[in-house]
């Protein structure tokens, strides 16, 4: 499936609701995006509204991927770093690809679009993200040019007795 990526799209009700639906679908498929299944769109809405408020303040940028039917099928939020000594790199949050597209190259295309977007922001020389250990995500991000630069064992509690590492990944932009 061909997915086209847009940085800073208008956040229409359709885009907002599309991101919310995507987030619920990814979460309910076991995706490591801040929730543990089962979740509803209403469970996710407050977190989404927090991201959108940061967009409105100019602190975050939104990258979405849309399919041929204009459905939101991928997202990433690029968060500008406000610390005066760290404005040369940004965070990437809530990286998602619809479960029906996983394993088909869409995730790699999304990460390439993240890199291209970051390179287009004045002064950005690096990208940082975190991911949940025990999911295969560190290996995926490494295949996209990131390297693991930190790990906090057991920092993420999925359920009683199920703790995962919080893994920090870095992509230097040359």
PDB file of C-alpha atoms in Angstrom:
ATOM      1  CA  UNK A   1       0.000   0.000   0.000  1.00  0.00           C
ATOM      2  CA  UNK A   2       1.243   3.442  -0.875  1.00  0.00           C
ATOM      3  CA  UNK A   3       1.337   5.818   2.119  1.00  0.00           C
ATOM      4  CA  UNK A   4       1.990   9.520   1.719  1.00  0.00           C
ATOM      5  CA  UNK A   5       3.421  11.498   4.603  1.00  0.00           C
ATOM      6  CA  UNK A   6       2.572  15.067   5.580  1.00  0.00           C
ATOM      7  CA  UNK A   7       4.348  17.212   8.161  1.00  0.00           C
ATOM      8  CA  UNK A   8       2.183  19.752   9.973  1.00  0.00           C
ATOM      9  CA  UNK A   9      -1.175  18.874   8.394  1.00  0.00           C
ATOM     10  CA  UNK A  10      -4.263  20.800   9.372  1.00  0.00           C
ATOM     11  CA  UNK A  11      -5.683  19.062  12.409  1.00  0.00           C
ATOM     12  CA  UNK A  12      -9.238  18.746  11.200  1.00  0.00           C
ATOM     13  CA  UNK A  13     -11.797  16.683  13.122  1.00  0.00           C
ATOM     14  CA  UNK A  14     -11.147  13.886  10.598  1.00  0.00           C
ATOM     15  CA  UNK A  15      -7.389  13.950  11.270  1.00  0.00           C
ATOM     16  CA  UNK A  16      -7.900  14.138  15.042  1.00  0.00           C
ATOM     17  CA  UNK A  17     -10.382  11.257  15.013  1.00  0.00           C
ATOM     18  CA  UNK A  18      -8.157   9.297  12.612  1.00  0.00           C
ATOM     19  CA  UNK A  19      -5.184   9.585  14.971  1.00  0.00           C
ATOM     20  CA  UNK A  20      -7.375   8.548  17.894  1.00  0.00           C
ATOM     21  CA  UNK A  21      -8.678   5.501  15.999  1.00  0.00           C
ATOM     22  CA  UNK A  22      -5.147   4.564  14.905  1.00  0.00           C
ATOM     23  CA  UNK A  23      -3.854   4.862  18.466  1.00  0.00           C
ATOM     24  CA  UNK A  24      -6.631   2.605  19.759  1.00  0.00           C
ATOM     25  CA  UNK A  25      -6.063   0.047  16.994  1.00  0.00           C
ATOM     26  CA  UNK A  26      -2.297  -0.022  17.587  1.00  0.00           C
ATOM     27  CA  UNK A  27      -2.744  -0.270  21.365  1.00  0.00           C
ATOM     28  CA  UNK A  28      -5.308  -3.040  21.111  1.00  0.00           C
ATOM     29  CA  UNK A  29      -2.998  -4.975  18.781  1.00  0.00           C
ATOM     30  CA  UNK A  30      -0.335  -4.875  21.517  1.00  0.00           C
ATOM     31  CA  UNK A  31       1.620  -1.874  20.246  1.00  0.00           C
ATOM     32  CA  UNK A  32       3.928  -0.155  22.726  1.00  0.00           C
ATOM     33  CA  UNK A  33       2.416   3.339  22.556  1.00  0.00           C
ATOM     34  CA  UNK A  34       1.602   4.141  26.170  1.00  0.00           C
ATOM     35  CA  UNK A  35      -1.396   1.910  26.812  1.00  0.00           C
ATOM     36  CA  UNK A  36      -2.113  -1.719  27.609  1.00  0.00           C
ATOM     37  CA  UNK A  37      -5.076  -3.362  25.889  1.00  0.00           C
ATOM     38  CA  UNK A  38      -7.954  -3.245  25.956  1.00  0.00           C
ATOM     39  CA  UNK A  39      -8.468   0.491  25.420  1.00  0.00           C
ATOM     40  CA  UNK A  40     -11.143   2.611  23.817  1.00  0.00           C
ATOM     41  CA  UNK A  41     -10.823   5.821  21.876  1.00  0.00           C
ATOM     42  CA  UNK A  42     -12.139   7.628  24.941  1.00  0.00           C
ATOM     43  CA  UNK A  43      -9.254   6.196  27.001  1.00  0.00           C
ATOM     44  CA  UNK A  44      -6.805   7.605  24.470  1.00  0.00           C
ATOM     45  CA  UNK A  45      -8.453  10.963  23.795  1.00  0.00           C
ATOM     46  CA  UNK A  46      -6.912  12.837  26.805  1.00  0.00           C
ATOM     47  CA  UNK A  47      -3.367  11.877  25.766  1.00  0.00           C
ATOM     48  CA  UNK A  48      -4.096  12.856  22.170  1.00  0.00           C
ATOM     49  CA  UNK A  49      -5.513  16.207  23.267  1.00  0.00           C
ATOM     50  CA  UNK A  50      -2.310  16.796  25.260  1.00  0.00           C
ATOM     51  CA  UNK A  51      -0.231  16.244  22.124  1.00  0.00           C
ATOM     52  CA  UNK A  52      -2.532  18.525  20.121  1.00  0.00           C
ATOM     53  CA  UNK A  53      -2.268  21.277  22.762  1.00  0.00           C
ATOM     54  CA  UNK A  54       1.533  21.111  22.407  1.00  0.00           C
ATOM     55  CA  UNK A  55       1.119  21.416  18.630  1.00  0.00           C
ATOM     56  CA  UNK A  56      -0.958  24.551  19.101  1.00  0.00           C
ATOM     57  CA  UNK A  57       1.791  26.030  21.308  1.00  0.00           C
ATOM     58  CA  UNK A  58       4.431  25.281  18.664  1.00  0.00           C
ATOM     59  CA  UNK A  59       6.269  22.798  20.903  1.00  0.00           C
ATOM     60  CA  UNK A  60       5.531  19.742  18.777  1.00  0.00           C
ATOM     61  CA  UNK A  61       5.136  18.963  15.096  1.00  0.00           C
ATOM     62  CA  UNK A  62       2.882  16.275  13.679  1.00  0.00           C
ATOM     63  CA  UNK A  63       3.800  13.843  10.932  1.00  0.00           C
ATOM     64  CA  UNK A  64       1.002  11.674   9.577  1.00  0.00           C
ATOM     65  CA  UNK A  65       0.834   8.988   6.938  1.00  0.00           C
ATOM     66  CA  UNK A  66      -2.345   8.583   4.902  1.00  0.00           C
ATOM     67  CA  UNK A  67      -3.436   5.768   2.656  1.00  0.00           C
ATOM     68  CA  UNK A  68      -5.127   6.093  -0.740  1.00  0.00           C
ATOM     69  CA  UNK A  69      -8.501   6.559   0.982  1.00  0.00           C
ATOM     70  CA  UNK A  70      -7.053   9.473   3.020  1.00  0.00           C
ATOM     71  CA  UNK A  71      -7.213   7.482   6.280  1.00  0.00           C
ATOM     72  CA  UNK A  72      -4.560   8.199   8.918  1.00  0.00           C
ATOM     73  CA  UNK A  73      -2.478   5.010   9.026  1.00  0.00           C
ATOM     74  CA  UNK A  74       0.777   6.252  10.590  1.00  0.00           C
ATOM     75  CA  UNK A  75       1.913   9.008  12.945  1.00  0.00           C
ATOM     76  CA  UNK A  76       4.856  10.449  14.793  1.00  0.00           C
ATOM     77  CA  UNK A  77       5.053  13.549  16.970  1.00  0.00           C
ATOM     78  CA  UNK A  78       8.309  15.510  16.765  1.00  0.00           C
ATOM     79  CA  UNK A  79       8.916  17.415  19.985  1.00  0.00           C
ATOM     80  CA  UNK A  80      11.268  20.362  19.899  1.00  0.00           C
ATOM     81  CA  UNK A  81      13.634  20.484  22.833  1.00  0.00           C
ATOM     82  CA  UNK A  82      13.182  23.710  24.856  1.00  0.00           C
ATOM     83  CA  UNK A  83      16.401  23.418  26.879  1.00  0.00           C
ATOM     84  CA  UNK A  84      18.880  26.008  25.609  1.00  0.00           C
ATOM     85  CA  UNK A  85      21.738  23.495  25.515  1.00  0.00           C
ATOM     86  CA  UNK A  86      19.716  20.856  23.691  1.00  0.00           C
ATOM     87  CA  UNK A  87      17.835  22.686  20.961  1.00  0.00           C
ATOM     88  CA  UNK A  88      19.962  20.907  18.339  1.00  0.00           C
ATOM     89  CA  UNK A  89      18.023  17.647  18.730  1.00  0.00           C
ATOM     90  CA  UNK A  90      14.391  16.642  19.038  1.00  0.00           C
ATOM     91  CA  UNK A  91      12.318  13.859  20.574  1.00  0.00           C
ATOM     92  CA  UNK A  92      10.027  11.586  18.580  1.00  0.00           C
ATOM     93  CA  UNK A  93       6.930  10.300  20.359  1.00  0.00           C
ATOM     94  CA  UNK A  94       3.941   8.107  19.599  1.00  0.00           C
ATOM     95  CA  UNK A  95       5.386   6.429  16.527  1.00  0.00           C
ATOM     96  CA  UNK A  96       2.575   4.292  15.111  1.00  0.00           C
ATOM     97  CA  UNK A  97       1.737   2.291  12.009  1.00  0.00           C
ATOM     98  CA  UNK A  98      -1.660   0.643  11.610  1.00  0.00           C
ATOM     99  CA  UNK A  99      -1.418  -3.073  12.467  1.00  0.00           C
ATOM    100  CA  UNK A 100      -2.663  -4.042   8.988  1.00  0.00           C
ATOM    101  CA  UNK A 101       0.415  -2.338   7.473  1.00  0.00           C
ATOM    102  CA  UNK A 102       3.083  -3.609   9.847  1.00  0.00           C
ATOM    103  CA  UNK A 103       5.734  -5.776   8.250  1.00  0.00           C
ATOM    104  CA  UNK A 104       5.153  -4.191   4.843  1.00  0.00           C
ATOM    105  CA  UNK A 105       7.749  -1.386   4.940  1.00  0.00           C
ATOM    106  CA  UNK A 106       5.457   1.355   6.219  1.00  0.00           C
ATOM    107  CA  UNK A 107       7.348   1.656   9.505  1.00  0.00           C
ATOM    108  CA  UNK A 108      10.634   2.160   7.671  1.00  0.00           C
ATOM    109  CA  UNK A 109       8.966   4.712   5.397  1.00  0.00           C
ATOM    110  CA  UNK A 110       7.600   6.517   8.467  1.00  0.00           C
ATOM    111  CA  UNK A 111      11.044   6.642  10.087  1.00  0.00           C
ATOM    112  CA  UNK A 112      12.561   7.926   6.834  1.00  0.00           C
ATOM    113  CA  UNK A 113       9.885  10.653   6.798  1.00  0.00           C
ATOM    114  CA  UNK A 114      10.713  11.476  10.445  1.00  0.00           C
ATOM    115  CA  UNK A 115      14.378  11.854   9.503  1.00  0.00           C
ATOM    116  CA  UNK A 116      13.565  13.988   6.460  1.00  0.00           C
ATOM    117  CA  UNK A 117      11.268  16.181   8.561  1.00  0.00           C
ATOM    118  CA  UNK A 118      13.901  16.606  11.280  1.00  0.00           C
ATOM    119  CA  UNK A 119      16.541  17.533   8.703  1.00  0.00           C
ATOM    120  CA  UNK A 120      14.186  20.257   7.465  1.00  0.00           C
ATOM    121  CA  UNK A 121      14.085  21.965  10.870  1.00  0.00           C
ATOM    122  CA  UNK A 122      16.853  24.548  11.288  1.00  0.00           C
ATOM    123  CA  UNK A 123      19.636  23.445  13.589  1.00  0.00           C
ATOM    124  CA  UNK A 124      18.447  19.879  14.245  1.00  0.00           C
ATOM    125  CA  UNK A 125      21.340  17.409  14.208  1.00  0.00           C
ATOM    126  CA  UNK A 126      19.869  14.463  16.116  1.00  0.00           C
ATOM    127  CA  UNK A 127      16.716  12.516  16.948  1.00  0.00           C
ATOM    128  CA  UNK A 128      16.029  10.803  20.260  1.00  0.00           C
ATOM    129  CA  UNK A 129      13.263   8.377  21.131  1.00  0.00           C
ATOM    130  CA  UNK A 130      12.443   5.801  23.736  1.00  0.00           C
ATOM    131  CA  UNK A 131      10.867   2.421  23.267  1.00  0.00           C
ATOM    132  CA  UNK A 132       9.692  -0.491  25.354  1.00  0.00           C
ATOM    133  CA  UNK A 133      12.097  -3.386  25.756  1.00  0.00           C
ATOM    134  CA  UNK A 134      10.896  -6.924  25.119  1.00  0.00           C
ATOM    135  CA  UNK A 135       9.069  -5.913  21.934  1.00  0.00           C
ATOM    136  CA  UNK A 136      11.663  -6.069  19.170  1.00  0.00           C
ATOM    137  CA  UNK A 137      11.448  -2.300  18.765  1.00  0.00           C
ATOM    138  CA  UNK A 138      15.102  -1.585  19.588  1.00  0.00           C
ATOM    139  CA  UNK A 139      16.117  -3.956  16.778  1.00  0.00           C
ATOM    140  CA  UNK A 140      13.692  -2.242  14.377  1.00  0.00           C
ATOM    141  CA  UNK A 141      15.017   1.230  15.223  1.00  0.00           C
ATOM    142  CA  UNK A 142      18.606   0.005  14.884  1.00  0.00           C
ATOM    143  CA  UNK A 143      17.744  -1.182  11.368  1.00  0.00           C
ATOM    144  CA  UNK A 144      16.586   2.391  10.665  1.00  0.00           C
ATOM    145  CA  UNK A 145      19.953   3.857  11.681  1.00  0.00           C
ATOM    146  CA  UNK A 146      19.361   4.477  15.400  1.00  0.00           C
ATOM    147  CA  UNK A 147      21.635   3.197  18.113  1.00  0.00           C
ATOM    148  CA  UNK A 148      20.809   2.276  21.675  1.00  0.00           C
ATOM    149  CA  UNK A 149      22.361   4.826  24.037  1.00  0.00           C
ATOM    150  CA  UNK A 150      20.632   3.981  27.303  1.00  0.00           C
ATOM    151  CA  UNK A 151      18.451   1.474  29.087  1.00  0.00           C
ATOM    152  CA  UNK A 152      16.605   1.624  32.408  1.00  0.00           C
ATOM    153  CA  UNK A 153      15.788  -1.937  33.491  1.00  0.00           C
ATOM    154  CA  UNK A 154      12.213  -2.539  34.578  1.00  0.00           C
ATOM    155  CA  UNK A 155      11.156   1.107  34.268  1.00  0.00           C
ATOM    156  CA  UNK A 156       7.882   0.300  32.469  1.00  0.00           C
ATOM    157  CA  UNK A 157       5.194  -1.637  34.333  1.00  0.00           C
ATOM    158  CA  UNK A 158       2.830  -3.401  31.920  1.00  0.00           C
ATOM    159  CA  UNK A 159       1.030  -5.458  34.558  1.00  0.00           C
ATOM    160  CA  UNK A 160       1.657  -6.869  37.993  1.00  0.00           C
ATOM    161  CA  UNK A 161       4.975  -8.693  37.711  1.00  0.00           C
ATOM    162  CA  UNK A 162       5.542  -7.618  34.065  1.00  0.00           C
ATOM    163  CA  UNK A 163       8.245  -4.969  33.947  1.00  0.00           C
ATOM    164  CA  UNK A 164      10.013  -3.898  30.743  1.00  0.00           C
ATOM    165  CA  UNK A 165      13.131  -1.881  30.065  1.00  0.00           C
ATOM    166  CA  UNK A 166      12.851   1.715  28.887  1.00  0.00           C
ATOM    167  CA  UNK A 167      15.303   1.912  25.976  1.00  0.00           C
ATOM    168  CA  UNK A 168      16.680   5.215  24.672  1.00  0.00           C
ATOM    169  CA  UNK A 169      17.633   5.339  20.984  1.00  0.00           C
ATOM    170  CA  UNK A 170      19.586   8.044  19.118  1.00  0.00           C
ATOM    171  CA  UNK A 171      19.878   8.930  15.436  1.00  0.00           C
ATOM    172  CA  UNK A 172      22.689  11.324  14.564  1.00  0.00           C
ATOM    173  CA  UNK A 173      21.918  13.423  11.487  1.00  0.00           C
ATOM    174  CA  UNK A 174      25.056  14.177   9.504  1.00  0.00           C
TER     175      UNK A 174
END
